[in-house]
Short mmCIF file of C-alpha atoms in Angstrom, two decimals:
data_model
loop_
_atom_site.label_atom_id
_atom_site.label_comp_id
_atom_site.label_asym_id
_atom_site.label_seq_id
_atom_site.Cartn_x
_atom_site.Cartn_y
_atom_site.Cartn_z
CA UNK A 275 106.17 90.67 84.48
CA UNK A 276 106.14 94.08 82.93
CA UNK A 277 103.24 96.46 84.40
CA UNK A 278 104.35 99.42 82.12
CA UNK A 279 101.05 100.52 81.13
CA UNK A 280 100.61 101.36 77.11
CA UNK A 281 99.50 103.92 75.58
CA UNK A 282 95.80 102.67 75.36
CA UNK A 283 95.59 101.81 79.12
CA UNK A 284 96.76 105.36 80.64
CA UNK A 285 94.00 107.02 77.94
CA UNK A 286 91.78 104.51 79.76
CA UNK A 287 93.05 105.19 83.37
CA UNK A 288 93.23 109.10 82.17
CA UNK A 289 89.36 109.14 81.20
CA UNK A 290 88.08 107.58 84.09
CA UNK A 291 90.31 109.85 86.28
CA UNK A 292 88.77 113.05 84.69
CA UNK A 293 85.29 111.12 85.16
CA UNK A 294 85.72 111.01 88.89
CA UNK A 295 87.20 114.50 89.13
CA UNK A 296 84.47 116.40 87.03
CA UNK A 297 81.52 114.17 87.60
CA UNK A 298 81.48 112.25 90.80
CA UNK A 299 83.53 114.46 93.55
CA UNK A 300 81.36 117.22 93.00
CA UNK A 301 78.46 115.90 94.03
CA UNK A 302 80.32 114.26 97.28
CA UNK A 303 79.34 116.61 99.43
CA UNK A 304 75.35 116.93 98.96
CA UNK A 305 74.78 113.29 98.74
CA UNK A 306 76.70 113.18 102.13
CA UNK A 307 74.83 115.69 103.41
CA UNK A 308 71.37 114.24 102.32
CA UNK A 309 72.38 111.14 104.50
CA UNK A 310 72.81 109.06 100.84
CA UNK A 311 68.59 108.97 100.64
CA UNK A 312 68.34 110.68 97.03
CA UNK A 313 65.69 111.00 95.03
CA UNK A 314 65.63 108.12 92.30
CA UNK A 315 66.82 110.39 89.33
CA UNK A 316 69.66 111.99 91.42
CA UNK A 317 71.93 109.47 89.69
CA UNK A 318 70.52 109.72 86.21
CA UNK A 319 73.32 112.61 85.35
CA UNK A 320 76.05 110.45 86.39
CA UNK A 321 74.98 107.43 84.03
CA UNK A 322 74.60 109.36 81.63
CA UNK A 323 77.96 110.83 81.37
CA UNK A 324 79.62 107.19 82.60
CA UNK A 325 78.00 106.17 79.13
CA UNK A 326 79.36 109.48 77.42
CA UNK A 327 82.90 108.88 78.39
CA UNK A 328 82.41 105.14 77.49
CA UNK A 329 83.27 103.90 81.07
CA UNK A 330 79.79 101.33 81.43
CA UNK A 331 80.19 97.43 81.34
CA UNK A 332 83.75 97.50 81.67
CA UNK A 333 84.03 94.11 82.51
CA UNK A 334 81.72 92.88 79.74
CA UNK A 335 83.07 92.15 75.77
CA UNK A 336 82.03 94.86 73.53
CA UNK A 337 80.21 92.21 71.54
CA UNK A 338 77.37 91.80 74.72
CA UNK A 339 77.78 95.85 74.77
CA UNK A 340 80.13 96.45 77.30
CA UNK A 341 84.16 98.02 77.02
CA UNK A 342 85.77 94.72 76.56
CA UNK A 343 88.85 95.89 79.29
CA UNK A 344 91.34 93.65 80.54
CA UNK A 345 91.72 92.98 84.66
CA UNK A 346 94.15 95.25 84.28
CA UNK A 347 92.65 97.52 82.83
CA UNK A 348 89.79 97.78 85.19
CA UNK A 349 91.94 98.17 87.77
CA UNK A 350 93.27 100.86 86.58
CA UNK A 351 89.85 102.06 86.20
CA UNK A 352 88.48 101.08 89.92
CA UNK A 353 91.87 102.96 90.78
CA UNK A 354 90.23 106.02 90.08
CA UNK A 355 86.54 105.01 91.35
CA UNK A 356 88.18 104.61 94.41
CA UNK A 357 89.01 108.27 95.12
CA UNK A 358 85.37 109.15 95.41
CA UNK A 359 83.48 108.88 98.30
CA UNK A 360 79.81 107.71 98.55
CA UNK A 361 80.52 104.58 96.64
CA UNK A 362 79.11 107.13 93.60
CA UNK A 363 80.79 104.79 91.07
CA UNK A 364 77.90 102.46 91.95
CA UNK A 365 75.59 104.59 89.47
CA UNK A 366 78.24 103.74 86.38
CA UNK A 367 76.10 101.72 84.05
CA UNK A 368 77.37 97.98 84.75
CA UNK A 369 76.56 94.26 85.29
CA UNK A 370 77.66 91.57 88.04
CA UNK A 371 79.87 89.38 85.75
CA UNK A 372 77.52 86.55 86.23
CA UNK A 373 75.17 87.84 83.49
CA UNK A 374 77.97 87.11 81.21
CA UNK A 375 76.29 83.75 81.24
CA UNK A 376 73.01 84.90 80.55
CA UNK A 377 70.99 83.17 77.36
CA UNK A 378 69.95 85.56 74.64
CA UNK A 379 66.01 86.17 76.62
CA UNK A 380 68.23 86.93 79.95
CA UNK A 381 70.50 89.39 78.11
CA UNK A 382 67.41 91.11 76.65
CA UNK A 383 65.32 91.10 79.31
CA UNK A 384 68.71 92.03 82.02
CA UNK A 385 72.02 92.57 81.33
CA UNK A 386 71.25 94.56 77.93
CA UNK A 387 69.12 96.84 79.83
CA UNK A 388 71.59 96.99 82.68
CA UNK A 389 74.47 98.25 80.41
CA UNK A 390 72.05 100.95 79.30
CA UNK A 391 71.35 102.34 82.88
CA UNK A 392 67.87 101.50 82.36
CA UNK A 393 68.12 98.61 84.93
CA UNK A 394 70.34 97.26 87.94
CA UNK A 395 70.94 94.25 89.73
CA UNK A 396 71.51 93.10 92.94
CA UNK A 397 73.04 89.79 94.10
CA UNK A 398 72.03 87.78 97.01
CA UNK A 399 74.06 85.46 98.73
CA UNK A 400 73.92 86.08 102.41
CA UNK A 401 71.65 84.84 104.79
CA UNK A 402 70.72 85.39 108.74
CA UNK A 403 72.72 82.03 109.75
CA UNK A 404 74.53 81.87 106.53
CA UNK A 405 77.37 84.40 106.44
CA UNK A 406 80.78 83.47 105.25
CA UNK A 407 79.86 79.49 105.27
CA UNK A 408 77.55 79.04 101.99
CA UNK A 409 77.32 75.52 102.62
CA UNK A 410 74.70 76.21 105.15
CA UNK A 411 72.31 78.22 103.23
CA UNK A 412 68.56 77.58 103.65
CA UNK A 413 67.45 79.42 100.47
CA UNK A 414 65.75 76.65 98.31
CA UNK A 415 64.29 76.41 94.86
CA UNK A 416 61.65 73.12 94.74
CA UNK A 417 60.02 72.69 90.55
CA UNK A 418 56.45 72.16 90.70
CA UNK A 419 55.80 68.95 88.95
CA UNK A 420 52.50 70.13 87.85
CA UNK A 421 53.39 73.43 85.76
CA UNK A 422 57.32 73.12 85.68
CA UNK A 423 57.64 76.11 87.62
CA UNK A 424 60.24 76.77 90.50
CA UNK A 425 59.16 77.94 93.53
CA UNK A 426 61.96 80.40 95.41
CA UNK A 427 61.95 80.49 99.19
CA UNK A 428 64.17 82.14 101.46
CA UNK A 429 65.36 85.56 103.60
CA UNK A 430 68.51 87.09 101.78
CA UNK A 431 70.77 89.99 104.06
CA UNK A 432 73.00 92.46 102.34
CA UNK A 433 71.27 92.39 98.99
CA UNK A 434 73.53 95.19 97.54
CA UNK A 435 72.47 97.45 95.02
CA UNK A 436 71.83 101.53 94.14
CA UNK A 437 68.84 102.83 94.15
CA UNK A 438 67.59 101.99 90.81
CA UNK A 439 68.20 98.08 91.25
CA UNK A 440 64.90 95.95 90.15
CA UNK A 441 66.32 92.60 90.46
CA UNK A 442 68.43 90.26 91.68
CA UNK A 443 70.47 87.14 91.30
CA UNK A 444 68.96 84.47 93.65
CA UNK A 445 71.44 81.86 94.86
CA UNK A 446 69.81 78.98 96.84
CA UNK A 447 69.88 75.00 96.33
CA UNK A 448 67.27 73.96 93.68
CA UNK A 449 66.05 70.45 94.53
CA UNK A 450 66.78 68.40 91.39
CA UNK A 451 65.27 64.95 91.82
CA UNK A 452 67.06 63.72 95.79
CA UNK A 453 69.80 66.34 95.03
CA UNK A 454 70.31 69.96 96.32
CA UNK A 455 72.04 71.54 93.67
CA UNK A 456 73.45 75.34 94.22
CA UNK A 457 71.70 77.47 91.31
CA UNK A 458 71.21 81.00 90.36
CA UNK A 459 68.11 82.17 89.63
CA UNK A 460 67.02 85.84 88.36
CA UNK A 461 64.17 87.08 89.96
CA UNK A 462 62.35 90.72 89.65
CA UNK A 463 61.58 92.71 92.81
CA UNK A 464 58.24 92.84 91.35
CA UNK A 465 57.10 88.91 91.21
CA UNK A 466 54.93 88.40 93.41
CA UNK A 467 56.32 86.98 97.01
CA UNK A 468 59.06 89.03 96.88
CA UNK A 469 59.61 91.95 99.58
CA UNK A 470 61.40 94.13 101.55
CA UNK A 471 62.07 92.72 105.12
CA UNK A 472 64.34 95.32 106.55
CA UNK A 473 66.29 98.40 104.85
CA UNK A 474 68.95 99.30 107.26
CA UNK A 475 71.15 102.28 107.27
CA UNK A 476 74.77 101.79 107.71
CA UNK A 477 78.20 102.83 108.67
CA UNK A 478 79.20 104.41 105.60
CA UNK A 479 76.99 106.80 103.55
CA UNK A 480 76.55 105.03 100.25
CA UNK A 481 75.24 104.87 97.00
CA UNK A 482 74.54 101.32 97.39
CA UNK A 483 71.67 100.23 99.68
CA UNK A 484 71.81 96.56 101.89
CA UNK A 485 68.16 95.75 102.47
CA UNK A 486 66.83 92.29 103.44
CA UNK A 487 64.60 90.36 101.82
CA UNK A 488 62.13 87.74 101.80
CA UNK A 489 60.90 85.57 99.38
CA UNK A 490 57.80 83.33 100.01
CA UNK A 491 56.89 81.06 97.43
CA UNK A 492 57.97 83.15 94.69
CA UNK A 493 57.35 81.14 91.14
CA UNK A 494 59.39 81.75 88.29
CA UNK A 495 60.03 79.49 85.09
CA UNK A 496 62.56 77.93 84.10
CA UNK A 497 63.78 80.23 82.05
CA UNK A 498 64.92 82.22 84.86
CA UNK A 499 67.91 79.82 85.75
CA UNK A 500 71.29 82.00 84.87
CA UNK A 501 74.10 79.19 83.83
CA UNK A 502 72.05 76.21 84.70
CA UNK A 503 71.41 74.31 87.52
CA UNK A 504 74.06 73.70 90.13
CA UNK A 505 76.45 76.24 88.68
CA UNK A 506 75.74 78.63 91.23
CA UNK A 507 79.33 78.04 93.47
CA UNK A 508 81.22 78.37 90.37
CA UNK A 509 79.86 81.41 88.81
CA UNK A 510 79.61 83.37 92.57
CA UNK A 511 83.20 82.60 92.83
CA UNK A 512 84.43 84.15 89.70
CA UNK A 513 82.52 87.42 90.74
CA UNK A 514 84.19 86.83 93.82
CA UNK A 515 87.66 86.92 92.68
CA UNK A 516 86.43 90.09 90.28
CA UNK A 517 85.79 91.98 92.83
CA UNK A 518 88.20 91.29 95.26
CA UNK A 519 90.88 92.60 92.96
CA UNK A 520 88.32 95.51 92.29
CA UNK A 521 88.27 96.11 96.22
CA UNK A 522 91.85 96.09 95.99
CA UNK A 523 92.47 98.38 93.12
CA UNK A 524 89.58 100.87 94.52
CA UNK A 525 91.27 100.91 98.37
CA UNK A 526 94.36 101.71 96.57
CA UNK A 527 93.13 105.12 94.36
CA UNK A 528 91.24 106.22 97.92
CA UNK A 529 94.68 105.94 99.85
CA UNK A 530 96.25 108.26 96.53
CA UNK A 531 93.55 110.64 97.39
CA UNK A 532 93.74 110.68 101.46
CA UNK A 533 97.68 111.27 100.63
CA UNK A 534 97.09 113.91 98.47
CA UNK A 535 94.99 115.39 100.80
CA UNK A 536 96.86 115.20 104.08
CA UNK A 537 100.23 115.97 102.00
CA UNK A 538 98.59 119.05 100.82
CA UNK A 539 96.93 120.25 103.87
CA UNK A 540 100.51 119.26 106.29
CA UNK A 541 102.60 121.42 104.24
CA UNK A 542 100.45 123.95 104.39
CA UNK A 543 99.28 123.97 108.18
CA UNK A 544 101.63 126.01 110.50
CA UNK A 545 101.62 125.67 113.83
CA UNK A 546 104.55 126.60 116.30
CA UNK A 547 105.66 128.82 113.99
CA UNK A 548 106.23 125.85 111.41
CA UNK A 549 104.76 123.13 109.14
CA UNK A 550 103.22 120.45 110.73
CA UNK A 551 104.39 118.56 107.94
CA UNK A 552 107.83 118.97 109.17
CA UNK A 553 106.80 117.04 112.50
CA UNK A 554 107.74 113.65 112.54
CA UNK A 555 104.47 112.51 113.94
CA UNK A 556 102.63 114.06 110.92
CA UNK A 557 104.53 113.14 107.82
CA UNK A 558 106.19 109.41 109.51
CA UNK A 559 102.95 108.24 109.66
CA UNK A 560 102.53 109.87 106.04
CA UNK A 561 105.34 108.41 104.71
CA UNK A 562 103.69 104.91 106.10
CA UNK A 563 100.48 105.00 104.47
CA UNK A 564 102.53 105.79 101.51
CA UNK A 565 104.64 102.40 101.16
CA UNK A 566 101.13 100.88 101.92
CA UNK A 567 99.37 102.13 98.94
CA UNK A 568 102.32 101.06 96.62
CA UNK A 569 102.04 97.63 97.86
CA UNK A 570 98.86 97.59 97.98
CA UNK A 571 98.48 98.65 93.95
CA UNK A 572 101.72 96.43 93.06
CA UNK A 573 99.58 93.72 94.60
CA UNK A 574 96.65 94.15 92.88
CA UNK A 575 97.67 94.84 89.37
CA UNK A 576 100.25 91.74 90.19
CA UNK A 577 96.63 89.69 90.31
CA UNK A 578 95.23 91.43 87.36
CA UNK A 579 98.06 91.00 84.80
CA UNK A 580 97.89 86.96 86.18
CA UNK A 581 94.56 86.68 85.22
CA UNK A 582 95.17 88.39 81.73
CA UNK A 583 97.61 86.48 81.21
CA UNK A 584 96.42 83.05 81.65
CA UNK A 585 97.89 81.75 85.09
CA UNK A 586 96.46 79.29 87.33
CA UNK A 587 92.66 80.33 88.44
CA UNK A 588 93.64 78.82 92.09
CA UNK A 589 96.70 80.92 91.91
CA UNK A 590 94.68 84.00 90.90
CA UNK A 591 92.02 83.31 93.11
CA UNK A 592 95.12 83.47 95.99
CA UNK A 593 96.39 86.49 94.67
CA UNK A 594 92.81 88.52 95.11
CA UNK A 595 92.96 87.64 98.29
CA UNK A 596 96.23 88.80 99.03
CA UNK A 597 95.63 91.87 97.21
CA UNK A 598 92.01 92.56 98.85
CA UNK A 599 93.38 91.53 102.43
CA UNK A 600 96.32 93.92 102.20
CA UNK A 601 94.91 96.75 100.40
CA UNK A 602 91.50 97.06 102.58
CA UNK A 603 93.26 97.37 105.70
CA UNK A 604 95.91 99.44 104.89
CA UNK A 605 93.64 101.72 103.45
CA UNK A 606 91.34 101.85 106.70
CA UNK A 607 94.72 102.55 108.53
CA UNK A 608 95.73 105.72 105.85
CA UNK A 609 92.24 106.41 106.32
CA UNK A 610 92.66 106.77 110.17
CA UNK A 611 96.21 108.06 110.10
CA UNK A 612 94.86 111.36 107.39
CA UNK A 613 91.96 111.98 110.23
CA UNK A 614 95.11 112.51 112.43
CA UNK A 615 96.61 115.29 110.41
CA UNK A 616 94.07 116.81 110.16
CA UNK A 617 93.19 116.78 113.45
CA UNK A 618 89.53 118.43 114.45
CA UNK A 619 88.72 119.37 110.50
CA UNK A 620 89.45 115.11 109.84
CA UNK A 621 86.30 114.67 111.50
CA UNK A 622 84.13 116.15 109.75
CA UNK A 623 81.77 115.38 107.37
CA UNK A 624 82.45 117.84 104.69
CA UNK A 625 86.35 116.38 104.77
CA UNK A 626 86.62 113.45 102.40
CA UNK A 627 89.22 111.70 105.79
CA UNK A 628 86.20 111.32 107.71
CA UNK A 629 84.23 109.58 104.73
CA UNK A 630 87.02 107.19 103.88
CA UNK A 631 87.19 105.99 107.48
CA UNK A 632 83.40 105.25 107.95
CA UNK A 633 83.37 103.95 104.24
CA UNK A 634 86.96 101.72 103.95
CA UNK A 635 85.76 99.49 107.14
CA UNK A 636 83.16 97.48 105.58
CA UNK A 637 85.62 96.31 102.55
CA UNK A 638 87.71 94.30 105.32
CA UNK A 639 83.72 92.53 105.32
CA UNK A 640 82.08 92.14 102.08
CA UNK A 641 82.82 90.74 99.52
CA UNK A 642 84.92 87.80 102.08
CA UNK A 643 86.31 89.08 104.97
CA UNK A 644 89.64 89.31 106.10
CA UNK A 645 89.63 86.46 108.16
CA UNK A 646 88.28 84.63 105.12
CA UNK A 647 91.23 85.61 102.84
CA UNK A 648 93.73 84.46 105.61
CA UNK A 649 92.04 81.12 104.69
CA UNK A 650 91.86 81.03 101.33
CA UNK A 651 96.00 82.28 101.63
CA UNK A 652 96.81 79.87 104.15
CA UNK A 653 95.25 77.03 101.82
CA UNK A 654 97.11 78.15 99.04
CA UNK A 655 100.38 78.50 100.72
CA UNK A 656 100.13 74.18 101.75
CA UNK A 657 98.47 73.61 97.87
CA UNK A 658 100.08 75.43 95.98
CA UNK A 659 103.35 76.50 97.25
CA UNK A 660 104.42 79.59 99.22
CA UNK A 661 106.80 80.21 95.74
CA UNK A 662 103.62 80.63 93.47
CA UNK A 663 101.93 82.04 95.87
CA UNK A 664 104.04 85.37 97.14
CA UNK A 665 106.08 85.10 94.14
#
């Protein structure tokens, strides 16, 4: 395995640096300080210049209109996203991957649109008493005999999505003749039935809004199925895997930038008439965090390059696990260890420490949570063998 990058993937990696640094950590502060409620065109600037440096639809082949980048490449991108705060790379023009699958209405009517910034989508999984178990989702989808409609009911929790998201991708079980069949549907927020239950505020400040939902006897046709019916388990597990190595790659940029930071302001700090950074119990702790975020980015390019490269899905589908369960809670302890150094100014709002720590705690959650990728590791370890596995 040779994770030299080419010359191709560092002017990728370089662009989306300078992205973050020009365009999306100088607006950190203000949307921090407007508690993340924006108005609706506060994140019009930043699509716009994600589509001017040619960073939208990464994930997506330039055929469909997106950048056609490798998993490694977009973690090299989601490297950089990860060293701003807010979740700001949320307003980069972009599609779940699931819309990959889309027929040629769907990719008119949504992922087309979505690549544009003109639209955004949400997806929603989780329910009240279905968390990490999907086999015990309620969420149904019954077809009217009568006009060959579907009719959508259910409450969805942690619909995730910026603030210019106008639909989402429903998964529930459709009732196919005695069977219950897991299915995505898309639905617009605007079909009637559909509404807002709940709109929570958070831990972390963040581009991306959670807000609950209801919907009660919504009817769509059947052209609104994305992949067909019963596809749903399949098609939310390859997003899964996505991100997870996106997670991953991003925890691993924000513990670059906490290091940076902390490196920066220890070496510079004197107290006692000397460095702090020349205290053990500064830069040890430093030095740490530092071995973390190597491991943490071998790991996740490791599960990248697999996937490029044609390796087992089950193997890759370990190896996002590894690389999300590593890399999100070593990050939340850099996170916690930079509030340290810089002791009373870490917690603060205006210092990007104190962000990180509210913000890297949820990705031990969503997404699966850590206790959730210890399963789908320990699995792998007895299936597939502890040599494929951590080798």
């Amino acid at each position: 395995m040779d994770l030299t990058l080419s010359p191709a993937q560092r002017e990728v990696r370089d662009r989306a640096r300078a992205f973050v640094r020009d365009v999306l950590q100088p607006r950190e502060r203000e949307f921090e300080r407007a508690g993340g409620r924006v108005p609706r065109d506060w994140g019009t600037p930043i699509r716009r210049a994600a589509i001017e440096a040619r960073l939208h639809g990464g994930s997506f082949p330039r055929a469909l209109g997106g950048q056609g980048w490798t998993a490694l490449e977009q973690v090299l991108v989601h490297e950089q996203l990860g060293q701003a705060t807010g979740g700001l790379w949320s307003y980069i023009p972009g599609a779940y991957n699931a819309l990959i699958h889309c027929d040629a209405e769907q990719r008119r009517r949504y992922l087309d649109p979505s690549l544009r910034g003109e639209r955004s989508g949400s997806y929603a999984i989780t329910e009240d008493l279905a968390g990490s178990d999907a086999r015990t989702l309620l969420s149904t989808a019954v077809r009217d005999l009568a006009t060959g409609e579907w009719v959508l009911n259910g409450e969805k929790w942690f619909v995730t999505g910026p603030d210019d998201t106008d639909f989402m991708i429903f998964h529930c079980l459709a009732r196919d003749g005695e069977d219950l069949q897991p299915t995505l549907f898309l639905v617009d927020y605007d079909t009637p039935g559909v509404r807002v239950q709940a709109d929570p505020d958070y831990t972390h400040t963040f581009a991306d809004r959670h807000p609950q939902f209801v919907l009660e006897d919504v009817r769509v046709g059947a052209s609104a199925i994305l992949g067909g019916i019963g596809r749903a388990d399949a098609l939310t597990n390859e997003w899964f895997v996505e991100e997870r190595i996106h997670i991953g790659a991003r925890c691993s940029g924000a513990m670059e930038r906490l290091l940076e930071e902390a490196v920066a302001w220890a070496t510079g700090r004197v107290q006692f008439d000397q460095r702090i950074y020349d205290f053990q119990g500064v830069s040890f702790p430093l030095a740490d965090s530092a071995a973390d975020a190597s491991a943490a980015r071998l790991l996740t390019r490791e599960a990248a390059w697999l996937a490029d490269t044609g390796a087992d899905p089950k193997v890759v589908h370990a190896k996002a696990s590894l690389a999300k369960l590593f890399a999100s809670e070593a990050a939340f302890r850099c996170a916690d260890r930079v509030v340290q150094v810089f002791g009373g100014r870490g917690y603060m709002r205006d210092t990007a420490a104190e962000r990180y720590l509210r913000e890297l705690r949820v990705d031990r959650i969503w997404e699966g949570t850590s206790e959730i990728q210890r399963v789908i590791i320990a699995r792998a370890l007895e299936k597939r063998g502890v040599d494929r596995v951590i080798g």
